[in-house]
XYZ file of C-alpha atoms in Angstrom:
705
model
C 0.000 0.000 0.000
C 1.230 3.487 -0.845
C -0.192 7.032 -0.864
C -0.164 9.493 -3.765
C -0.123 12.431 -1.286
C 1.730 11.045 1.724
C 2.149 14.496 3.293
C -1.611 14.685 3.754
C -1.262 12.116 6.537
C 0.485 14.802 8.593
C -2.973 16.298 9.100
C -4.204 13.254 11.044
C -3.821 15.086 14.416
C -6.497 17.477 13.163
C -8.967 14.630 13.602
C -8.881 15.497 17.330
C -10.051 19.015 16.583
C -13.709 18.280 17.558
C -12.535 17.102 21.000
C -10.399 20.208 21.440
C -13.237 22.482 20.397
C -15.604 20.656 22.729
C -13.278 21.158 25.701
C -12.535 24.776 24.891
C -16.091 25.860 24.341
C -17.809 23.976 27.147
C -20.376 26.090 28.938
C -22.600 25.576 31.935
C -26.217 24.783 31.523
C -28.285 27.972 32.138
C -30.715 27.965 35.102
C -34.268 29.097 34.447
C -36.519 29.749 37.435
C -39.811 27.879 37.201
C -42.530 26.798 39.625
C -41.952 23.662 41.596
C -42.370 20.715 39.310
C -40.763 17.780 41.065
C -41.474 15.162 38.448
C -40.533 17.397 35.520
C -37.247 18.177 37.196
C -36.439 14.481 37.571
C -37.292 13.763 33.902
C -35.117 16.605 32.707
C -32.151 15.291 34.649
C -32.513 11.827 33.063
C -32.779 13.409 29.575
C -29.718 15.557 30.143
C -27.672 12.485 31.111
C -28.757 10.611 27.977
C -27.892 13.607 25.812
C -24.466 13.742 27.371
C -23.762 10.169 26.235
C -25.057 10.938 22.727
C -22.892 14.027 22.581
C -19.745 11.992 23.287
C -20.735 9.373 20.676
C -21.289 12.133 18.127
C -17.918 13.576 19.062
C -16.233 10.207 18.463
C -17.968 9.879 15.063
C -16.725 13.284 14.092
C -13.168 12.339 15.025
C -13.327 9.094 13.008
C -14.920 10.874 10.046
C -12.207 13.513 9.975
C -9.513 10.828 10.196
C -11.050 8.942 7.273
C -11.362 12.174 5.316
C -7.661 12.921 5.795
C -6.833 9.289 4.890
C -8.860 9.604 1.652
C -7.214 12.899 0.780
C -3.832 11.134 0.979
C -5.063 8.885 -1.939
C -4.132 5.326 -0.907
C -3.148 3.153 -3.916
C -2.005 -0.396 -4.455
C 1.753 -0.680 -4.649
C 2.761 -1.859 -8.156
C 5.776 -4.123 -8.331
C 8.854 -2.120 -9.082
C 9.896 -4.687 -11.676
C 7.004 -3.490 -13.896
C 9.170 -0.655 -15.137
C 12.427 -2.564 -15.132
C 14.525 -2.535 -18.273
C 17.853 -3.800 -19.525
C 18.600 -7.529 -19.305
C 15.554 -7.981 -17.076
C 13.204 -7.137 -19.989
C 12.664 -8.776 -23.369
C 10.371 -7.301 -25.990
C 8.861 -8.850 -29.124
C 7.499 -6.383 -31.684
C 5.257 -7.630 -34.508
C 4.742 -5.077 -37.285
C 2.188 -5.507 -40.058
C 3.943 -4.735 -43.357
C 1.279 -6.157 -45.683
C 0.191 -4.246 -48.770
C -3.024 -3.048 -47.135
C -0.770 -0.845 -44.979
C -0.092 1.284 -48.063
C -3.515 2.898 -47.642
C -3.049 6.652 -47.839
C -4.770 8.558 -45.047
C -4.084 12.031 -46.431
C -1.359 14.598 -46.083
C 0.556 15.403 -42.930
C 3.019 18.250 -43.070
C 2.781 18.396 -46.870
C 3.684 14.715 -47.389
C 1.595 11.647 -48.082
C 0.869 9.639 -44.944
C 0.278 5.907 -45.271
C -0.531 3.410 -42.576
C 2.905 1.888 -43.133
C 4.528 5.277 -42.462
C 2.517 5.575 -39.246
C 3.636 2.085 -38.254
C 7.254 3.114 -38.826
C 6.831 6.228 -36.677
C 5.278 4.174 -33.868
C 8.100 1.643 -34.127
C 10.732 4.401 -33.855
C 8.974 5.873 -30.818
C 8.776 2.477 -29.173
C 12.461 1.647 -29.752
C 13.462 5.023 -28.282
C 11.287 4.679 -25.161
C 12.699 4.004 -21.688
C 10.890 0.677 -21.640
C 12.623 -0.703 -24.753
C 15.822 1.344 -25.105
C 17.939 -0.990 -22.968
C 15.926 -4.192 -23.431
C 16.550 -7.151 -25.717
C 14.237 -6.869 -28.707
C 12.991 -9.271 -31.406
C 11.368 -7.740 -34.489
C 8.769 -9.720 -36.479
C 7.504 -8.521 -39.876
C 4.758 -9.973 -42.093
C 7.326 -11.988 -44.050
C 9.787 -14.247 -42.186
C 13.512 -13.665 -42.787
C 14.636 -14.610 -46.289
C 17.446 -16.820 -44.998
C 14.954 -19.018 -43.178
C 16.462 -18.435 -39.735
C 14.020 -17.746 -36.885
C 13.880 -14.311 -35.308
C 16.008 -13.737 -32.212
C 16.664 -11.040 -29.635
C 19.045 -8.166 -30.263
C 19.550 -4.614 -29.063
C 17.549 -1.710 -30.501
C 20.848 -0.342 -31.835
C 21.410 -3.649 -33.625
C 17.983 -3.410 -35.237
C 18.788 0.092 -36.465
C 22.017 -1.103 -38.082
C 21.564 -0.950 -41.864
C 17.901 -0.146 -41.240
C 16.111 1.148 -44.341
C 12.660 1.503 -42.824
C 9.547 -0.602 -43.218
C 8.855 -1.887 -46.724
C 5.593 -3.461 -47.953
C 5.707 -7.247 -47.942
C 3.445 -10.124 -48.810
C 2.588 -12.206 -45.789
C 2.496 -15.911 -46.677
C 0.634 -16.542 -43.400
C -1.818 -14.399 -41.391
C -0.228 -11.958 -38.973
C -1.814 -13.913 -36.112
C 0.622 -16.738 -36.911
C 3.541 -14.307 -36.585
C 2.150 -13.159 -33.222
C 1.955 -16.776 -32.108
C 5.605 -17.225 -33.076
C 6.537 -14.134 -31.035
C 4.637 -15.436 -27.996
C 6.541 -18.726 -28.181
C 9.855 -16.858 -28.366
C 8.984 -14.823 -25.273
C 7.783 -17.905 -23.402
C 11.143 -19.588 -23.926
C 13.184 -16.707 -22.483
C 13.988 -16.636 -18.724
C 13.744 -12.834 -18.400
C 11.343 -11.765 -15.606
C 9.721 -9.030 -17.682
C 8.274 -9.838 -21.121
C 6.463 -7.447 -23.423
C 4.637 -8.102 -26.705
C 3.751 -5.270 -29.080
C 1.646 -5.712 -32.231
C 1.384 -2.800 -34.678
C -1.246 -3.442 -37.347
C -4.299 -2.101 -39.164
C -6.271 -5.111 -37.812
C -7.375 -6.519 -41.153
C -9.990 -9.254 -40.746
C -7.990 -11.659 -42.895
C -5.009 -11.330 -40.538
C -6.937 -12.055 -37.335
C -9.636 -14.674 -37.696
C -9.804 -15.279 -33.933
C -8.846 -13.672 -30.630
C -5.103 -13.663 -29.958
C -4.063 -16.252 -27.401
C -1.720 -14.202 -25.202
C -1.013 -15.529 -21.679
C -2.223 -13.312 -18.842
C 1.274 -13.164 -17.323
C 2.646 -11.709 -20.569
C 2.306 -7.951 -20.903
C 0.995 -7.055 -24.353
C -0.111 -4.015 -26.315
C -2.033 -3.952 -29.603
C -1.386 -0.700 -31.472
C -4.227 -0.500 -33.980
C -3.894 1.805 -36.986
C -7.378 1.186 -38.355
C -8.374 4.085 -40.640
C -11.461 5.961 -39.558
C -12.969 6.168 -43.056
C -11.196 3.900 -45.589
C -12.531 5.192 -48.897
C -10.978 2.682 -51.221
C -12.097 0.069 -53.719
C -9.899 -2.531 -55.363
C -9.877 -5.241 -57.991
C -9.474 -8.549 -56.172
C -9.571 -11.003 -59.092
C -9.689 -11.228 -62.880
C -10.573 -14.456 -64.645
C -11.328 -15.580 -68.173
C -14.004 -18.178 -68.781
C -13.494 -20.688 -70.218
C -10.059 -21.155 -68.702
C -8.736 -22.355 -72.083
C -10.323 -19.803 -74.449
C -10.654 -20.375 -78.158
C -9.679 -17.486 -80.462
C -12.572 -16.106 -82.462
C -15.149 -17.692 -80.132
C -16.756 -15.649 -77.425
C -15.353 -15.792 -73.919
C -16.073 -13.857 -70.745
C -13.787 -11.784 -68.559
C -15.013 -11.690 -64.958
C -13.711 -8.882 -62.737
C -14.309 -9.056 -58.992
C -14.178 -5.812 -57.018
C -14.309 -5.053 -53.275
C -15.321 -1.719 -51.773
C -17.664 0.124 -49.432
C -21.206 -1.177 -49.125
C -23.569 0.919 -51.213
C -20.850 2.548 -53.316
C -20.292 1.929 -57.009
C -17.253 2.093 -59.297
C -16.732 2.003 -63.048
C -14.647 -0.953 -64.268
C -13.079 -1.482 -67.692
C -11.336 -4.431 -69.335
C -8.541 -4.433 -71.905
C -6.633 -7.262 -73.580
C -3.033 -6.874 -74.723
C -0.116 -9.057 -75.716
C 2.783 -9.791 -73.390
C 5.255 -8.023 -75.663
C 3.161 -4.823 -75.855
C 1.238 -4.573 -72.571
C 0.525 -0.853 -73.025
C -1.032 -1.302 -76.470
C -4.339 -3.097 -75.989
C -5.775 -5.114 -78.858
C -9.212 -5.377 -77.223
C -10.854 -2.516 -75.318
C -14.217 -2.973 -73.630
C -16.252 0.047 -72.490
C -16.601 0.510 -68.725
C -19.386 -1.045 -66.683
C -20.562 0.049 -63.246
C -19.964 -2.298 -60.311
C -22.389 -1.764 -57.423
C -21.206 -3.173 -54.101
C -23.620 -5.400 -52.198
C -24.127 -5.638 -48.436
C -20.826 -7.489 -48.124
C -18.919 -4.894 -50.165
C -18.519 -7.229 -53.172
C -19.310 -6.889 -56.850
C -18.594 -8.813 -60.041
C -18.676 -7.395 -63.538
C -18.590 -9.619 -66.644
C -17.459 -8.618 -70.128
C -17.908 -10.516 -73.393
C -14.536 -10.643 -75.140
C -13.391 -12.145 -78.421
C -9.712 -12.957 -78.162
C -7.248 -12.625 -81.039
C -5.041 -15.464 -82.261
C -2.167 -14.738 -79.874
C -0.681 -17.396 -77.631
C 0.039 -15.270 -74.526
C -2.221 -12.379 -73.562
C -2.824 -10.090 -70.585
C -6.391 -9.422 -69.495
C -6.476 -6.271 -67.385
C -9.373 -5.208 -65.173
C -9.070 -1.615 -63.957
C -11.066 0.921 -61.980
C -11.671 4.176 -63.808
C -10.855 6.393 -60.810
C -7.935 6.318 -58.389
C -8.361 6.253 -54.626
C -6.341 6.015 -51.405
C -4.847 2.591 -52.217
C -3.405 2.966 -55.742
C -1.854 -0.472 -56.262
C -5.200 -2.321 -56.189
C -6.923 -0.156 -58.802
C -6.074 -2.719 -61.489
C -5.235 -6.382 -61.757
C -3.795 -8.428 -64.608
C -4.423 -12.061 -65.487
C -2.022 -13.888 -67.814
C -3.763 -16.354 -70.117
C -2.520 -18.752 -72.729
C -4.438 -19.650 -75.837
C -3.415 -23.260 -76.296
C -1.265 -23.891 -79.353
C -2.894 -25.820 -82.160
C -3.387 -29.392 -81.110
C -3.095 -32.190 -83.661
C -6.265 -34.285 -83.368
C -7.009 -37.469 -85.283
C -10.578 -38.593 -85.908
C -10.395 -42.357 -86.166
C -12.924 -43.575 -88.729
C -13.073 -46.053 -91.565
C -16.559 -45.213 -92.821
C -18.537 -42.015 -92.653
C -21.479 -41.964 -90.253
C -23.891 -39.306 -89.055
C -22.315 -39.392 -85.599
C -18.829 -39.035 -87.069
C -19.956 -36.057 -89.153
C -21.377 -34.228 -86.124
C -18.229 -34.977 -84.142
C -16.008 -33.710 -86.961
C -17.958 -30.431 -87.216
C -17.686 -29.923 -83.465
C -13.933 -30.449 -83.450
C -13.363 -28.223 -86.489
C -16.449 -26.339 -87.763
C -14.399 -24.523 -90.459
C -12.893 -27.744 -91.863
C -9.375 -26.302 -91.558
C -10.158 -22.901 -93.061
C -9.576 -20.902 -89.847
C -5.890 -20.835 -89.012
C -6.596 -19.522 -85.502
C -8.721 -22.574 -84.644
C -6.934 -24.417 -81.807
C -7.446 -27.910 -83.274
C -5.785 -29.219 -86.409
C -8.118 -32.096 -87.274
C -7.111 -35.043 -89.439
C -9.202 -38.079 -90.393
C -7.466 -41.454 -90.390
C -8.338 -45.107 -89.690
C -5.318 -45.381 -87.355
C -3.219 -43.208 -85.068
C -0.549 -41.255 -86.953
C 1.876 -40.827 -84.078
C 1.843 -37.007 -84.334
C -1.445 -36.301 -82.586
C -1.960 -35.137 -79.011
C -5.623 -36.176 -78.994
C -7.803 -38.702 -80.800
C -11.565 -39.182 -81.137
C -13.386 -42.329 -82.163
C -17.016 -43.329 -82.753
C -17.391 -46.931 -81.595
C -20.224 -48.946 -83.096
C -18.674 -52.129 -81.743
C -15.954 -52.915 -79.245
C -12.469 -52.524 -80.795
C -10.313 -55.543 -81.425
C -7.589 -56.389 -78.931
C -4.795 -54.870 -81.067
C -6.642 -51.568 -81.588
C -7.665 -51.392 -77.925
C -4.053 -51.964 -76.845
C -2.865 -49.248 -79.251
C -5.386 -46.775 -77.822
C -4.423 -47.682 -74.267
C -0.708 -47.170 -74.959
C -1.469 -43.835 -76.633
C -3.270 -42.602 -73.523
C -0.627 -43.955 -71.168
C 1.942 -41.898 -73.054
C 0.087 -38.679 -72.287
C -2.490 -38.534 -75.085
C -6.180 -37.661 -74.785
C -8.825 -40.018 -76.141
C -12.538 -39.310 -76.717
C -14.695 -42.424 -77.144
C -18.357 -42.232 -78.213
C -20.266 -45.482 -77.536
C -23.210 -46.715 -79.578
C -26.208 -47.770 -77.474
C -26.628 -51.522 -77.360
C -22.917 -52.330 -77.146
C -23.329 -53.210 -73.497
C -25.054 -56.455 -74.469
C -21.869 -57.872 -76.035
C -19.371 -56.728 -73.400
C -19.726 -59.806 -71.222
C -18.970 -62.090 -74.194
C -15.543 -60.564 -74.918
C -12.372 -62.458 -74.142
C -10.876 -61.753 -70.706
C -7.745 -60.086 -72.174
C -9.757 -57.857 -74.492
C -12.170 -56.975 -71.702
C -9.273 -56.147 -69.355
C -7.761 -53.672 -71.830
C -11.133 -52.003 -72.409
C -11.721 -51.706 -68.665
C -8.491 -49.692 -68.443
C -10.021 -47.190 -70.879
C -13.641 -47.176 -69.716
C -14.527 -45.269 -66.530
C -16.341 -48.419 -65.368
C -17.937 -51.542 -66.750
C -21.333 -51.308 -68.509
C -24.158 -51.920 -66.064
C -26.053 -55.159 -66.390
C -29.356 -53.558 -65.358
C -31.070 -52.001 -68.400
C -32.057 -48.335 -68.052
C -35.680 -47.322 -67.692
C -37.484 -46.540 -70.904
C -38.024 -42.859 -71.639
C -36.117 -39.610 -71.960
C -33.188 -38.753 -69.720
C -32.034 -35.206 -68.972
C -28.441 -34.183 -68.321
C -27.066 -32.488 -65.222
C -23.673 -30.853 -64.695
C -21.041 -32.285 -62.371
C -18.248 -30.378 -60.628
C -15.566 -31.155 -63.205
C -13.297 -28.233 -64.255
C -14.095 -29.088 -67.867
C -17.485 -27.402 -67.376
C -16.120 -24.186 -65.901
C -17.985 -21.327 -67.538
C -20.359 -23.687 -69.368
C -23.044 -24.085 -66.717
C -24.772 -20.724 -67.210
C -28.412 -20.569 -68.225
C -27.514 -19.781 -71.819
C -25.927 -23.220 -72.190
C -29.012 -24.931 -70.698
C -27.347 -28.148 -69.543
C -30.734 -29.500 -68.471
C -31.922 -29.134 -72.057
C -29.760 -32.063 -73.168
C -32.106 -35.014 -73.756
C -30.858 -38.585 -74.186
C -33.165 -41.351 -75.365
C -30.729 -44.254 -75.731
C -27.299 -44.807 -74.192
C -24.881 -47.372 -72.821
C -25.652 -47.738 -69.100
C -22.331 -47.290 -67.342
C -21.863 -47.773 -63.624
C -20.739 -44.848 -61.502
C -16.910 -44.386 -61.415
C -15.196 -45.340 -58.187
C -13.796 -41.825 -57.781
C -10.109 -42.737 -57.656
C -9.189 -42.323 -61.324
C -12.608 -41.623 -62.827
C -15.213 -38.917 -62.349
C -18.487 -37.854 -63.970
C -18.517 -34.699 -66.080
C -22.188 -34.897 -67.117
C -24.724 -37.202 -65.527
C -28.289 -37.974 -66.617
C -31.481 -39.003 -64.888
C -34.933 -40.010 -66.108
C -37.173 -37.064 -66.917
C -40.085 -38.927 -65.302
C -38.408 -41.111 -62.677
C -40.273 -44.092 -61.372
C -39.568 -46.504 -58.530
C -35.929 -47.564 -58.428
C -34.820 -44.890 -60.898
C -31.085 -44.131 -60.895
C -28.623 -41.801 -62.568
C -26.031 -42.747 -65.169
C -22.874 -41.052 -66.468
C -23.351 -39.279 -69.801
C -19.777 -37.991 -70.094
C -17.041 -39.349 -67.819
C -13.294 -38.889 -67.603
C -10.624 -41.301 -66.452
C -6.925 -40.809 -65.770
C -4.824 -43.506 -67.450
C -1.067 -43.191 -67.057
C -0.054 -39.730 -68.230
C -3.196 -39.191 -70.325
C -6.963 -38.939 -70.092
C -9.897 -40.855 -71.580
C -13.288 -39.174 -72.054
C -16.200 -41.533 -72.575
C -19.543 -40.365 -74.058
C -22.208 -42.968 -73.228
C -24.081 -42.370 -76.490
C -23.385 -41.330 -80.071
C -23.744 -37.698 -81.167
C -26.605 -38.782 -83.399
C -30.114 -37.214 -83.441
C -31.568 -40.712 -83.253
C -30.234 -41.095 -79.730
C -29.860 -37.553 -78.331
C -30.182 -33.861 -79.158
C -26.611 -33.292 -77.929
C -25.067 -32.693 -81.416
C -27.397 -29.710 -81.967
C -27.112 -28.398 -78.400
C -24.995 -25.217 -77.807
C -22.878 -27.066 -75.235
C -21.684 -29.725 -77.681
C -19.044 -27.754 -79.603
C -17.184 -26.136 -76.661
C -17.387 -29.387 -74.703
C -15.878 -31.508 -77.471
C -13.170 -28.925 -78.173
C -12.189 -28.808 -74.498
C -11.803 -32.568 -74.337
C -9.284 -32.388 -77.203
C -7.321 -29.407 -75.887
C -4.229 -29.730 -73.787
C -5.136 -30.072 -70.078
C -4.838 -26.930 -67.982
C -2.110 -28.576 -65.909
C 0.111 -28.603 -69.008
C -0.108 -24.895 -69.715
C 3.055 -22.826 -69.879
C 1.628 -19.873 -67.925
C 1.076 -19.338 -64.223
C -0.530 -16.622 -62.131
C 0.820 -16.371 -58.589
C 0.722 -13.757 -55.856
C 3.619 -12.031 -54.171
C 4.961 -14.037 -51.282
C 4.879 -17.374 -53.106
C 7.840 -18.964 -54.894
C 7.778 -19.613 -58.634
C 7.814 -23.331 -59.404
C 8.150 -24.933 -62.821
C 7.627 -28.686 -62.913
C 6.347 -31.370 -65.239
C 7.518 -34.002 -67.692
C 7.916 -31.505 -70.528
C 10.491 -29.541 -68.502
C 12.406 -32.536 -67.125
C 14.775 -32.712 -70.106
C 15.726 -29.025 -69.935
C 19.000 -27.921 -68.402
C 19.569 -24.768 -66.410
C 16.941 -22.088 -67.011
C 17.262 -18.319 -66.788
C 14.555 -16.282 -65.081
C 14.127 -12.766 -66.455
C 12.415 -10.617 -63.819
C 10.687 -7.258 -64.429
C 13.283 -5.274 -62.350
C 15.033 -6.065 -64.831
C 17.405 -8.747 -63.584
C 18.306 -12.280 -64.588
C 18.853 -15.346 -62.425
C 20.025 -18.855 -63.264
C 17.844 -21.614 -61.806
C 18.990 -25.226 -61.667
C 16.622 -28.210 -61.513
C 16.370 -30.017 -58.190
C 14.852 -33.243 -56.914
C 13.984 -36.467 -58.626
C 11.304 -34.738 -60.704
C 13.799 -32.022 -61.764
C 11.633 -29.087 -60.777
C 12.713 -25.466 -60.932
C 12.068 -23.226 -57.924
C 12.698 -19.477 -57.780
C 12.007 -17.557 -54.553
C 13.604 -14.144 -55.153
C 10.331 -12.548 -56.186
C 10.258 -8.945 -54.999
C 7.924 -7.123 -57.400
C 4.861 -7.863 -59.530
C 5.103 -8.350 -63.271
C 5.938 -10.958 -65.894
C 8.762 -13.403 -65.134
C 10.081 -15.264 -68.179
C 11.654 -18.733 -68.060
C 14.252 -18.972 -70.839
C 16.225 -22.063 -71.882
C 19.819 -22.188 -73.098
C 18.851 -21.357 -76.686
C 17.024 -18.179 -75.667
C 13.544 -19.658 -76.145
C 10.843 -18.693 -73.660
C 9.534 -21.980 -72.293
C 7.111 -20.568 -69.706
C 5.754 -17.317 -68.269
C 4.725 -16.465 -64.719
C 2.591 -13.464 -63.860
C 3.211 -12.220 -60.315
C 0.409 -10.126 -58.848
C -0.268 -8.253 -55.635
C -2.184 -10.283 -53.027
C -5.828 -9.942 -54.000
C -7.073 -10.321 -50.410
C -5.134 -7.176 -49.441
C -7.528 -5.116 -51.581
C -10.492 -6.157 -49.444
C -10.316 -3.579 -46.645
C -12.344 -5.295 -43.939
C -11.299 -4.497 -40.385
C -12.044 -5.972 -36.955
C -12.492 -4.312 -33.584
C -9.082 -4.322 -31.904
C -10.670 -4.980 -28.512
C -12.033 -8.260 -29.831
C -8.568 -9.280 -31.004
C -6.862 -8.512 -27.657
C -9.387 -7.926 -24.858
C -7.991 -5.219 -22.528
C -6.942 -6.291 -19.017
C -4.546 -4.990 -16.360
C -1.635 -6.336 -18.430
C -3.082 -6.209 -21.950
C -3.553 -2.836 -23.634
C -5.249 -1.632 -26.806
C -4.286 1.816 -28.089
C -4.271 3.770 -31.388
C -0.615 4.784 -30.941
C 2.450 4.089 -28.855
C 2.071 7.453 -27.109
C -1.495 6.609 -26.076
C -0.306 3.218 -24.834
C 2.231 4.802 -22.485
C -0.495 7.088 -21.131
C -2.686 4.038 -20.459
C 0.207 2.193 -18.856
C 0.904 5.116 -16.524
C -2.618 4.887 -15.154
C -1.721 1.394 -13.987
C 1.898 1.873 -12.884
C 1.282 5.429 -11.535
C -2.297 5.623 -10.185
C -4.036 8.980 -10.588
C -5.877 10.923 -7.822
C -9.421 9.714 -7.214
C -12.434 10.373 -5.049
C -12.534 14.123 -5.698
C -16.332 14.169 -5.774
C -16.819 11.990 -2.647
C -14.433 14.237 -0.719
C -16.420 17.324 -1.690
C -19.673 15.673 -0.643
C -18.240 14.708 2.757
C -17.000 18.250 3.389
C -20.412 19.695 2.563
C -22.106 17.230 4.888
C -19.685 18.159 7.682
C -20.520 21.803 7.256
C -24.249 21.108 7.313
C -23.895 18.926 10.378
C -21.907 21.599 12.205
C -24.522 24.214 11.419
C -27.358 22.015 12.614
C -25.463 20.964 15.757
C -24.846 24.528 16.829
C -28.526 25.545 16.630
C -29.855 23.793 19.788
C -29.153 24.644 23.433
C -29.888 22.643 26.586
C -31.471 24.502 29.512
C -31.739 23.408 33.175
C -35.144 24.089 34.733
C -35.477 24.941 38.427
C -38.620 25.366 40.335
């Protein structure tokens, strides 16, 4: 126990003042002559004695009250441990600073210069390092990105931190800032110092703190929140092209996702340019207005017709700048697949084969920008990357083996089955049936399908991405006859399109209409019917052409372009790169780096990514073998903040403050208690004065008769 005003206790002797005044101003009871009243005289004597006792009790109460009043004026306070303010080797401090790209939000001008949240964080960090609490302590500094050399953070002196210090720079955090705080807490917990402090300087983005920070009660902590009061900013969070593998000359859609303030709206435009001339767009779409919903989200879609260029940049941009400039536009790198050699295996012309041929190449080779170079042949040529076949009967063992080996080697095969073939499957030789089962997603079902029309339904396969909108009307596909296949087991096979009876009866079930199966390095697509109007309306349906073309295109996993965000390494891997030697990475700085393959799969990894832009992978001959587009983290453009008091609930050892200066003021109220009870003291003094006035108004008289 201590007193803020210890000298006030010197006034305790004044508590005896009522006794002194009582002794000094005692006076005799006045005698008043009155007729003889024996009984009245006796009663008055008893009353006077009782009043004498009451007077001494009142005197004692006054003494106690004055003593308590003096005690209160001295302001008793709980003694805080002196080690609270200790520094030097007795104190260790961990400081976590948010350096994510959302901290580049500009809050206006201060002193004629732009002021960003990151600049405010730097000023708070400087003030903290120069404070008496931290100046002589051991300090560990945590930023959004861990050290590049992979070593964990450790304690050093503030002077050591300032050595070669260039200030805070924006970084991409590969993990939420809460994970960095957890790492700092573990570092503090493992140190034997008696005094441990944790400081977190952040704008309290919701994506960084999904839950309340788990900070032990014995650990002193302070959350310095730099949340802007009115963040007027909108940003492009994502740009995508649908379908993912667009076809030149055929309509595609560019989808731009934007985040902003609920109820606001922003104009968004889309341009398409080549990689070699990014500032000279070849496609310009007029702006559209994005209105933000209750969650602050909006999506704008643009119809685009892409030129016959292999690599292109699709740019979505806001038409007005705001307080966070870097997120006003976003670029997506896309690759139009190079022309794929496709062989249509046929010996005789059929209606189904004609519809399939028109779907794979509607111009019959006249359009040079068409992604498929179709050739008709009774056998595989050895130059194709994909093959399609209309099966009216099960292939012979030699042909089935040839198709299986083609797929195992990385090829893509599309098989269209004629209804009724399921009846002869059980009669095939075991070897022939075994080869076919490697290609088929599953064996034909023995239970015949119900009679009547079947309607298609979309699965969750990436092949259908962008093809499930109402305009494609997947449910409008009607199938009257098909080969009843069993459902794939899900390990290597999956359903792209399923179908169910339009008027299901008891025991009705669904069947695969289009299924895919992974075989070796390639893929087999199986259509359970023929594209023939006798069996289905699929060949005249708007979904048929893009679906058949996608099955013949190179899989998305084999593309030579990547879109990654800052903070992630660039990785190039796959069989087509395994034979390459050392590669050179040309960064947008510009700078070049030599990357060697590592591991059994000979993958290339590059982690010195410091700025957004196009990174080119070049082989020894100078040929560009792949491109990587590095973008700002899209989530950083979504400015959604949390209440700092929910992240670190304030306690006697945990503080929440908008600045380091405010934190020290809060801390002083704990370590140096402030005067209290001013109003109660005033009330007590007034009551004493009233009591004195009322006590002096009455006089006791002695009556004689």
